[in-house]
PDB file of C-alpha atoms in Angstrom:
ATOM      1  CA  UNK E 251       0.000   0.000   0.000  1.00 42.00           C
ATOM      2  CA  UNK E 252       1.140   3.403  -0.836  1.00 44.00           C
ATOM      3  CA  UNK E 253      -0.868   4.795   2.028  1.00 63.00           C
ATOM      4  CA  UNK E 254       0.254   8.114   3.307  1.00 70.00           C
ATOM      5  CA  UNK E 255       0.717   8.157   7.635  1.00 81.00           C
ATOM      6  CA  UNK E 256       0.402  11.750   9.130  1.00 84.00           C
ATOM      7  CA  UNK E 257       2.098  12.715  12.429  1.00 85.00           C
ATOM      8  CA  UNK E 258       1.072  13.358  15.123  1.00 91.00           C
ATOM      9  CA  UNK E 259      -2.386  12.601  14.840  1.00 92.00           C
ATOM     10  CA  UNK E 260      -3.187  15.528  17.292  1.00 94.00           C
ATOM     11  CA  UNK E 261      -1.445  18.945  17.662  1.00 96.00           C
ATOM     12  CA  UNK E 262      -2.188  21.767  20.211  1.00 97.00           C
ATOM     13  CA  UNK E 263      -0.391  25.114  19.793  1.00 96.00           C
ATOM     14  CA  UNK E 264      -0.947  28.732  21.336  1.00 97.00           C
ATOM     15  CA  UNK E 265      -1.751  31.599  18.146  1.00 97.00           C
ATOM     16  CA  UNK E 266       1.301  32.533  16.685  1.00 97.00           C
ATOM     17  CA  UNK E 267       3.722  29.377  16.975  1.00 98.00           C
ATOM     18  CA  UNK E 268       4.313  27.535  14.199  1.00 98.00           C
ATOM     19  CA  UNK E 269       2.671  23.967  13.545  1.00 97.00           C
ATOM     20  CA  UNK E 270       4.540  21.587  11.785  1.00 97.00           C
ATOM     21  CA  UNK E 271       2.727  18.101  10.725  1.00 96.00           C
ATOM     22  CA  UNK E 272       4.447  14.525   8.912  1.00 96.00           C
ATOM     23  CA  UNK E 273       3.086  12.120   6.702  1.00 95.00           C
ATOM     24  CA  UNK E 274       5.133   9.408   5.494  1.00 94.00           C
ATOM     25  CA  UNK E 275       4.163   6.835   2.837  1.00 93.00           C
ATOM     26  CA  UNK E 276       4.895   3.402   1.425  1.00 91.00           C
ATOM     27  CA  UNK E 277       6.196   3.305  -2.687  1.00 89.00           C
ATOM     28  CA  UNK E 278       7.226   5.730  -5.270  1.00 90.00           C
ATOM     29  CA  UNK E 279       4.736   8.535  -5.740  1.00 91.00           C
ATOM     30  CA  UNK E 280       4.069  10.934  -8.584  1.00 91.00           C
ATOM     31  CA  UNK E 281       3.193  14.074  -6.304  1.00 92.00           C
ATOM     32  CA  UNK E 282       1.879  14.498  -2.766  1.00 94.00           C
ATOM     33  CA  UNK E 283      -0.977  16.616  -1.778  1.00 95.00           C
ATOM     34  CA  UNK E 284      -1.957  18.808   1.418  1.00 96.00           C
ATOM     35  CA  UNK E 285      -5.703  19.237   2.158  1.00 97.00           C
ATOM     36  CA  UNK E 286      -7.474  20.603   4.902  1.00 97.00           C
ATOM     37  CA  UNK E 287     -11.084  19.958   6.445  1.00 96.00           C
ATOM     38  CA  UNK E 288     -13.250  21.733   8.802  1.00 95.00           C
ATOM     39  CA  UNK E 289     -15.143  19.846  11.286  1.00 92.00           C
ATOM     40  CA  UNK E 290     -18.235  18.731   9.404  1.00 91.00           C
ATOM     41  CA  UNK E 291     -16.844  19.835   6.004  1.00 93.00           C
ATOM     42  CA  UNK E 292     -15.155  18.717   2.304  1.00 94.00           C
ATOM     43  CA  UNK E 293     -11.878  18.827   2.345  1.00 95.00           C
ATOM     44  CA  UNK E 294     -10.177  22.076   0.615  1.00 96.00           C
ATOM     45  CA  UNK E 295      -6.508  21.824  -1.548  1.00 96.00           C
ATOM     46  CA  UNK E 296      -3.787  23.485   0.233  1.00 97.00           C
ATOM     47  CA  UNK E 297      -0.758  22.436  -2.014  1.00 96.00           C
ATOM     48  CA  UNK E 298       0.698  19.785  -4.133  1.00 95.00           C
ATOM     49  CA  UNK E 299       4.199  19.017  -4.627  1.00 96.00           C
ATOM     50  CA  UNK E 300       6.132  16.696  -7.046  1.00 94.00           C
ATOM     51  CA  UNK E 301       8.348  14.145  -6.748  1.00 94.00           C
ATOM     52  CA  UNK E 302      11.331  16.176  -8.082  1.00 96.00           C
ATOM     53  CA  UNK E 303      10.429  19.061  -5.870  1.00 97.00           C
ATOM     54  CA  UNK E 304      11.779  19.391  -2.819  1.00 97.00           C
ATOM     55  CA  UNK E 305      10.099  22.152  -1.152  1.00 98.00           C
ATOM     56  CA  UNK E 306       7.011  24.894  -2.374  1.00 97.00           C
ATOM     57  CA  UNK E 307       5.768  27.639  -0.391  1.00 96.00           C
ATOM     58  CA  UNK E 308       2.279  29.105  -0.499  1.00 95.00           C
ATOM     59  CA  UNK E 309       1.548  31.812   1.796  1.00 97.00           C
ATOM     60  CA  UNK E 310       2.166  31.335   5.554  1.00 97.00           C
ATOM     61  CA  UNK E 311       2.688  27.198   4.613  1.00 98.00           C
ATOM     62  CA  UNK E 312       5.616  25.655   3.161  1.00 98.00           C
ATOM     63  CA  UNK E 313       5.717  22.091   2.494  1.00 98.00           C
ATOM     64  CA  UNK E 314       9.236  19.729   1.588  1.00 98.00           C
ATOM     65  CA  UNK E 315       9.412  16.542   0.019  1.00 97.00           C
ATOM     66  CA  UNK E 316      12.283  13.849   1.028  1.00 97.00           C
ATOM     67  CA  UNK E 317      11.559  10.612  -1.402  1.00 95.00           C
ATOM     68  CA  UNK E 318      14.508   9.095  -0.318  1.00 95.00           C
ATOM     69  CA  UNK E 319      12.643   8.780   3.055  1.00 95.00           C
ATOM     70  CA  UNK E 320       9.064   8.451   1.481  1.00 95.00           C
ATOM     71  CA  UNK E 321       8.112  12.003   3.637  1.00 96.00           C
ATOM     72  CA  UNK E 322       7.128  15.382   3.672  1.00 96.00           C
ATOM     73  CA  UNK E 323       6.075  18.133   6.397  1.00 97.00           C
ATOM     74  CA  UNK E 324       3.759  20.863   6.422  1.00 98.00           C
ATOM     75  CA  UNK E 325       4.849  23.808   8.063  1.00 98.00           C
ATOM     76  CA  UNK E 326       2.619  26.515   9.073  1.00 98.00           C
ATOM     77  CA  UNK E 327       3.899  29.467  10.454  1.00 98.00           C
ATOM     78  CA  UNK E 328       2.267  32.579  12.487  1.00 98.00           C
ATOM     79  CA  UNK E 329      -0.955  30.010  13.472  1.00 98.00           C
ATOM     80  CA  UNK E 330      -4.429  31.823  13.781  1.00 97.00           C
ATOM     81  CA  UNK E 331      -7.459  29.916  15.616  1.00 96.00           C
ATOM     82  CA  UNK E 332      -8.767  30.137  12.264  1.00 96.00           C
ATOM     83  CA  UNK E 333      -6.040  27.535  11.061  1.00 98.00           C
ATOM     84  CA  UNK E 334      -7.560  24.970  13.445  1.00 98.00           C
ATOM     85  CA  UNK E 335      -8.770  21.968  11.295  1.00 97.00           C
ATOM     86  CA  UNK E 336      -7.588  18.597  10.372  1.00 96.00           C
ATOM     87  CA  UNK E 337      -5.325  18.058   7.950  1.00 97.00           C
ATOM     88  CA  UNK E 338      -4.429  15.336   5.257  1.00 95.00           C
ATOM     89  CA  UNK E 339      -1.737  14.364   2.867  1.00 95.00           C
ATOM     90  CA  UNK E 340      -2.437  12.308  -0.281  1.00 93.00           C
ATOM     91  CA  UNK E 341      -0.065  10.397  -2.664  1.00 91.00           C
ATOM     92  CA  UNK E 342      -0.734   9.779  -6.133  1.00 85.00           C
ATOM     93  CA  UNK E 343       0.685   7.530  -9.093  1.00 83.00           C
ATOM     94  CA  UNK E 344       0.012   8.050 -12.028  1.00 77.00           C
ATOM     95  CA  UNK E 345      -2.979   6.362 -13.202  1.00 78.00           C
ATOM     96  CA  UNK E 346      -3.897   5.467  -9.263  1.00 81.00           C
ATOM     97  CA  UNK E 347      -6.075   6.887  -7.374  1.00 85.00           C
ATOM     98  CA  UNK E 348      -4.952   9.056  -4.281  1.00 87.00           C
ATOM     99  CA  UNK E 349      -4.745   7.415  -1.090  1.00 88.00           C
ATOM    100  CA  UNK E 350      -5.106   9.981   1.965  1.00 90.00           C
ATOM    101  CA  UNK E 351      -3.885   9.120   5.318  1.00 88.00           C
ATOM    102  CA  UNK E 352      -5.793   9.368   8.317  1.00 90.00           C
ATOM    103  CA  UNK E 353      -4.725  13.103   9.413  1.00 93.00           C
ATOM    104  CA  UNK E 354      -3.277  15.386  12.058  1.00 94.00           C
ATOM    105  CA  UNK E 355      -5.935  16.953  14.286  1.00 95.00           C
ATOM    106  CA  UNK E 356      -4.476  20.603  15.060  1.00 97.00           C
ATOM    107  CA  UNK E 357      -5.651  22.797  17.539  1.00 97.00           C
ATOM    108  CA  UNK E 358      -4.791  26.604  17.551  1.00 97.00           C
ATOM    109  CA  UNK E 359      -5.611  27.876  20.782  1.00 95.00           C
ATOM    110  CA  UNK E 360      -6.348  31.747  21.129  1.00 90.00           C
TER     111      UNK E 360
ATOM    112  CA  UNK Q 298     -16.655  24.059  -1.797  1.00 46.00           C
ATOM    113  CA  UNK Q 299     -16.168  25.409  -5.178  1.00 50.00           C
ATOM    114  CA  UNK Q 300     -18.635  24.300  -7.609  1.00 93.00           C
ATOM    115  CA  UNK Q 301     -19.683  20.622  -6.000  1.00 96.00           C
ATOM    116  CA  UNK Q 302     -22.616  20.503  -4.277  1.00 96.00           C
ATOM    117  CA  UNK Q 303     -23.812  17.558  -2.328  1.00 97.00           C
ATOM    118  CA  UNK Q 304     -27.591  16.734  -1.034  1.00 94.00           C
ATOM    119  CA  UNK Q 305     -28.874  16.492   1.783  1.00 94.00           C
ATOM    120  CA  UNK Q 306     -27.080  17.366   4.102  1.00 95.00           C
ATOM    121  CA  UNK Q 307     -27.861  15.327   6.928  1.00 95.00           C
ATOM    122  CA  UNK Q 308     -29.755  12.031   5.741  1.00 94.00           C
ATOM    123  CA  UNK Q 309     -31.688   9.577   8.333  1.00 93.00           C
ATOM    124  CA  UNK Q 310     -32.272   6.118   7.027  1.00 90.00           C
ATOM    125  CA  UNK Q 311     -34.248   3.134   8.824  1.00 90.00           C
ATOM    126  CA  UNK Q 312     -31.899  -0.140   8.149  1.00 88.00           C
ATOM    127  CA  UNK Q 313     -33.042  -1.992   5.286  1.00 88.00           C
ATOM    128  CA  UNK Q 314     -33.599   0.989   2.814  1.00 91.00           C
ATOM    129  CA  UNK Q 315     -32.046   1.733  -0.105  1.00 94.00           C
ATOM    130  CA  UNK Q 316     -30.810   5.934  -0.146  1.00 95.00           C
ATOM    131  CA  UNK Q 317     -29.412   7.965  -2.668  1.00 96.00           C
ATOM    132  CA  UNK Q 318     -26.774  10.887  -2.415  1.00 97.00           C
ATOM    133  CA  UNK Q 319     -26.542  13.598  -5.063  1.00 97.00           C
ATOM    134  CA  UNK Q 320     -23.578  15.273  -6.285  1.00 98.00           C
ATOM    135  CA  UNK Q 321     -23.670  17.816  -8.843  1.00 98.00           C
ATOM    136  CA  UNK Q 322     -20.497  19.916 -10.503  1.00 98.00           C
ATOM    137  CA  UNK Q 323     -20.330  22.681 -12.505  1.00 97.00           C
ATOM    138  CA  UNK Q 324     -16.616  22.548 -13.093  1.00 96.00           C
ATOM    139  CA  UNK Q 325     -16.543  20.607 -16.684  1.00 96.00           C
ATOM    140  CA  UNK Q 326     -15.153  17.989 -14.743  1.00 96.00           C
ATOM    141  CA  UNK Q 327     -14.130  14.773 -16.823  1.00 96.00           C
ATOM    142  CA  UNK Q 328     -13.584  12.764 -13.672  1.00 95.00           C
ATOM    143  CA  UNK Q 329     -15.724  11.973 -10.128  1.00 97.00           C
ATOM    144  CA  UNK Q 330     -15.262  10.420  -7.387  1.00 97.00           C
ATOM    145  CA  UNK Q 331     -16.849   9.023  -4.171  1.00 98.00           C
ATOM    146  CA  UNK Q 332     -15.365   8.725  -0.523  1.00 97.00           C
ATOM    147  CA  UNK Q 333     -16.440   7.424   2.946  1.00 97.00           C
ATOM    148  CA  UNK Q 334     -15.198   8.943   5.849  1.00 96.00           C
ATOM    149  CA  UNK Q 335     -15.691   7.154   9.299  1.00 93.00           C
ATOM    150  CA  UNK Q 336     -14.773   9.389  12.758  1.00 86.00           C
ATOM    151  CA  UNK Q 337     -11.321  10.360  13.245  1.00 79.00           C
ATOM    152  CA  UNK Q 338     -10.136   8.406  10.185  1.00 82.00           C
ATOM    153  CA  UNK Q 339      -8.777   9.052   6.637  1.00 87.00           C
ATOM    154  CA  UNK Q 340     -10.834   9.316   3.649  1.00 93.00           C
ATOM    155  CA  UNK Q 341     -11.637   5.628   1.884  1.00 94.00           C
ATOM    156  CA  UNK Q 342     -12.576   5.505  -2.116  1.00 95.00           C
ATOM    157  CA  UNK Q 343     -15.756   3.825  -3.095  1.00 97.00           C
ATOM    158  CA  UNK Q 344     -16.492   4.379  -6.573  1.00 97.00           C
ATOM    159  CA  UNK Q 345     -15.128   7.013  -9.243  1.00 97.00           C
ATOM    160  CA  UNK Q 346     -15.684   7.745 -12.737  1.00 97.00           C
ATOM    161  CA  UNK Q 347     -13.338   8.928 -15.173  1.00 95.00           C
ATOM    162  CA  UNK Q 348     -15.837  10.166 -17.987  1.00 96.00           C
ATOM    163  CA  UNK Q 349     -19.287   9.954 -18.344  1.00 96.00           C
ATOM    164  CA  UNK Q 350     -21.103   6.444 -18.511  1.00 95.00           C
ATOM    165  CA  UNK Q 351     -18.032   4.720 -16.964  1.00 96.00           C
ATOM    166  CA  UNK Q 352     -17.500   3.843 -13.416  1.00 97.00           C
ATOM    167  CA  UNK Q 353     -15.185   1.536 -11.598  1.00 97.00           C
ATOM    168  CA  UNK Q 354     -15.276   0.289  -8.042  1.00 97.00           C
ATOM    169  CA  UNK Q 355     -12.920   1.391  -5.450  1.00 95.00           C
ATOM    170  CA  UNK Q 356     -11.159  -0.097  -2.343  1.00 93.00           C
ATOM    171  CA  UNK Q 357     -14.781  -0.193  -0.122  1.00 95.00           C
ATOM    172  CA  UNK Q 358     -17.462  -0.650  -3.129  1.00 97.00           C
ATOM    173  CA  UNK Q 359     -19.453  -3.431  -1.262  1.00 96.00           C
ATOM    174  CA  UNK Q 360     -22.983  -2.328  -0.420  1.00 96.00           C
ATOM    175  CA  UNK Q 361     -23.003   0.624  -2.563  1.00 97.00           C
ATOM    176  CA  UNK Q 362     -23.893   1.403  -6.334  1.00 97.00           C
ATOM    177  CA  UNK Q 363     -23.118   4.803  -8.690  1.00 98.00           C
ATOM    178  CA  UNK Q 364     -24.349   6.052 -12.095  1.00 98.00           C
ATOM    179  CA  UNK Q 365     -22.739   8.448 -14.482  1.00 98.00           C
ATOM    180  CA  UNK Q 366     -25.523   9.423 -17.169  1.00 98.00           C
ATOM    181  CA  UNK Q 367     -24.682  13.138 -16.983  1.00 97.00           C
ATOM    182  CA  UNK Q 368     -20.835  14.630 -16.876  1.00 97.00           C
ATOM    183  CA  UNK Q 369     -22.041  16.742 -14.111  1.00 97.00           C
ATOM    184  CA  UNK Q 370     -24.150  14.377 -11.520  1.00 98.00           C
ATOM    185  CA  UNK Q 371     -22.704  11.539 -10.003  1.00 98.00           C
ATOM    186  CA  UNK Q 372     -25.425   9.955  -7.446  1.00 98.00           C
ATOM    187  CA  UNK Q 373     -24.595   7.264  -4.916  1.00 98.00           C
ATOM    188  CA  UNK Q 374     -27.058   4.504  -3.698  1.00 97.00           C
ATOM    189  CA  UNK Q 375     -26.249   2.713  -0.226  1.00 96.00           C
ATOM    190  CA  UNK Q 376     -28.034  -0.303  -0.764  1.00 94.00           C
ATOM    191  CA  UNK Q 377     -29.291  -2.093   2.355  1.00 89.00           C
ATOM    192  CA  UNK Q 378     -26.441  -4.442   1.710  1.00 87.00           C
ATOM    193  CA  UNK Q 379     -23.642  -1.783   3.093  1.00 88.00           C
ATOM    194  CA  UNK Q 380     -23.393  -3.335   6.904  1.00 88.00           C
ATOM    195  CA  UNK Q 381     -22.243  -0.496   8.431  1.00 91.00           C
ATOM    196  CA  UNK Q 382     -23.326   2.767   6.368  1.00 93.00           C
ATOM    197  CA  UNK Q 383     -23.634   5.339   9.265  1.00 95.00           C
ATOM    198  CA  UNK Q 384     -20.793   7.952   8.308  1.00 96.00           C
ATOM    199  CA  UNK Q 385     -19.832  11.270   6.700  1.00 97.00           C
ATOM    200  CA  UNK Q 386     -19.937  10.971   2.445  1.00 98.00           C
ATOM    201  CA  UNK Q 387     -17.963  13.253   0.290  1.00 98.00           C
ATOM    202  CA  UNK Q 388     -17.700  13.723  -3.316  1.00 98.00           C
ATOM    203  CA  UNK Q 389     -14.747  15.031  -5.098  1.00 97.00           C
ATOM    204  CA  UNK Q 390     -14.260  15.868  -8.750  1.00 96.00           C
ATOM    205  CA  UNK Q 391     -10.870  16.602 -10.762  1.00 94.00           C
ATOM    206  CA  UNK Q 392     -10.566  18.297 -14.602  1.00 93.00           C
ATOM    207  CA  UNK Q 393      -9.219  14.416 -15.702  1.00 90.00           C
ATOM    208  CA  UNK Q 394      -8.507  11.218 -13.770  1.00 89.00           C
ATOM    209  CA  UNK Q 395      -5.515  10.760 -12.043  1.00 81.00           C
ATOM    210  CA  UNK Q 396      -2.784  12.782  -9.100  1.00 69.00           C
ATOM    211  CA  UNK Q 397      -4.548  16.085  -9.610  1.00 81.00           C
ATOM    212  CA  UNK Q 398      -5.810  18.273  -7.196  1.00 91.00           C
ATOM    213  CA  UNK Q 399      -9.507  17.165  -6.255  1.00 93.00           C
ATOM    214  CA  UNK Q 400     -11.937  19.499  -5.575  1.00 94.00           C
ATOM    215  CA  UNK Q 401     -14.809  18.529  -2.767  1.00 96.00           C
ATOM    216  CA  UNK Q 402     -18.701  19.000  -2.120  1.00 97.00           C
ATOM    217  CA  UNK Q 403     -19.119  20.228   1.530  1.00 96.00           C
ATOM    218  CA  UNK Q 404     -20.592  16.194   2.560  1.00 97.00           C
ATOM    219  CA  UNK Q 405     -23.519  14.271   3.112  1.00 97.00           C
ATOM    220  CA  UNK Q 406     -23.870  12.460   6.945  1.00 97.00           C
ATOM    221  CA  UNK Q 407     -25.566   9.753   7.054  1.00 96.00           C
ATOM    222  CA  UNK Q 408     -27.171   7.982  10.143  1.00 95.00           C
ATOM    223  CA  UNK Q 409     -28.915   4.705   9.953  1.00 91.00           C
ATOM    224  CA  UNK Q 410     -31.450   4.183  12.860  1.00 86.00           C
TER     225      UNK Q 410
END
């Protein structure tokens, strides 16, 4: 299984630190994928990064890619309450269908 | 939730019954997909659709049933088959099949009583 494993599954901060959340995952992957869901809501695309990237950046989140350790790390910096949500990586092959892992629960406390 | 929607919202079924789930996109989608998601877990494919009037079964398609008649609606049936169908169902669409980004309807829970 290619399946992607987040860590930790839970993560409390205070506003303003930075959160910074794993997933690691199984085979050889074609990109990997950041989404985040509200409690009680679809899940919305944060990033995606390929396997000859190593890191992107998109606004307060920056994301690196180690395939030579099947991992990657979401980093977001300056947390807000509002960036409290649950949040889950997906791999993808080419001509596979993503597999998501089962998420890090983060809490930003006010 | 970007041009998926997903109906009801909440959904009450009596075991034994047969319920379907809309999803409708407006995003010229080619491809579709279905997910369950149970408490606390990960998202788990059950059917998806890579054009219109062809669907495939994914890794929990027991129980359940999809059409694909229209590019933009792809319903879901939980048959009174599916054991265990109380849980939160999303649908997802991407511009073709394969590692792009998805994009998701905001969910349909289900509860069986």
């Amino acid at each position: 299984s290619q399946q992607g494993e987040e860590d930790p599954q839970a993560l409390s901060i205070q506003e303003g630190e930075n959160a910074t959340m794993n997933c690691s995952y199984k085979t050889s992957i074609n990109n990997l994928q950041w989404y985040r869901q509200n409690s009680g809501r679809g899940l919305v695309h944060l990033i995606l990064i390929r396997s000859n990237e190593r890191e992107k950046h998109s606004g307060r989140l920056r994301v690196t890619l180690d395939t030579s350790k099947k991992s990657s790390s979401l980093l977001i910096t300056a947390s807000r309450a509002a960036d409290t949500a649950s949040y889950f990586c997906a791999t993808a092959r080419t001509g596979q269908n993503f597999v998501f892992g089962p998420g890090t629960r983060l809490s930003v406390l006010p | 939730d970007g041009g998926i929607t997903q109906s009801p919202k909440y959904l009450f079924r009596k075991e034994g019954q047969n319920v379907t789930l809309s999803c409708e996109q407006n995003l010229n989608h080619d491809a579709m997909y279905w997910y369950r998601q149970d408490p606390g877990q990960g998202l788990r494919l059950i059917y998806y659709s890579q054009i219109v009037n062809d669907f495939q079964k994914g890794d929990i398609a027991e129980g359940y049933s999809v059409s694909r008649e229209k590019k933009e609606s792809f319903p879901l049936t939980v048959t009174s088959a599916q054991k265990n169908p109380t849980a939160f169902y999303l649908c997802a669409s991407s511009p073709q099949y394969g590692g792009n980004e998805q994009f998701f309807g905001p969910g349909t829970r289900l509860t069986v009583l």
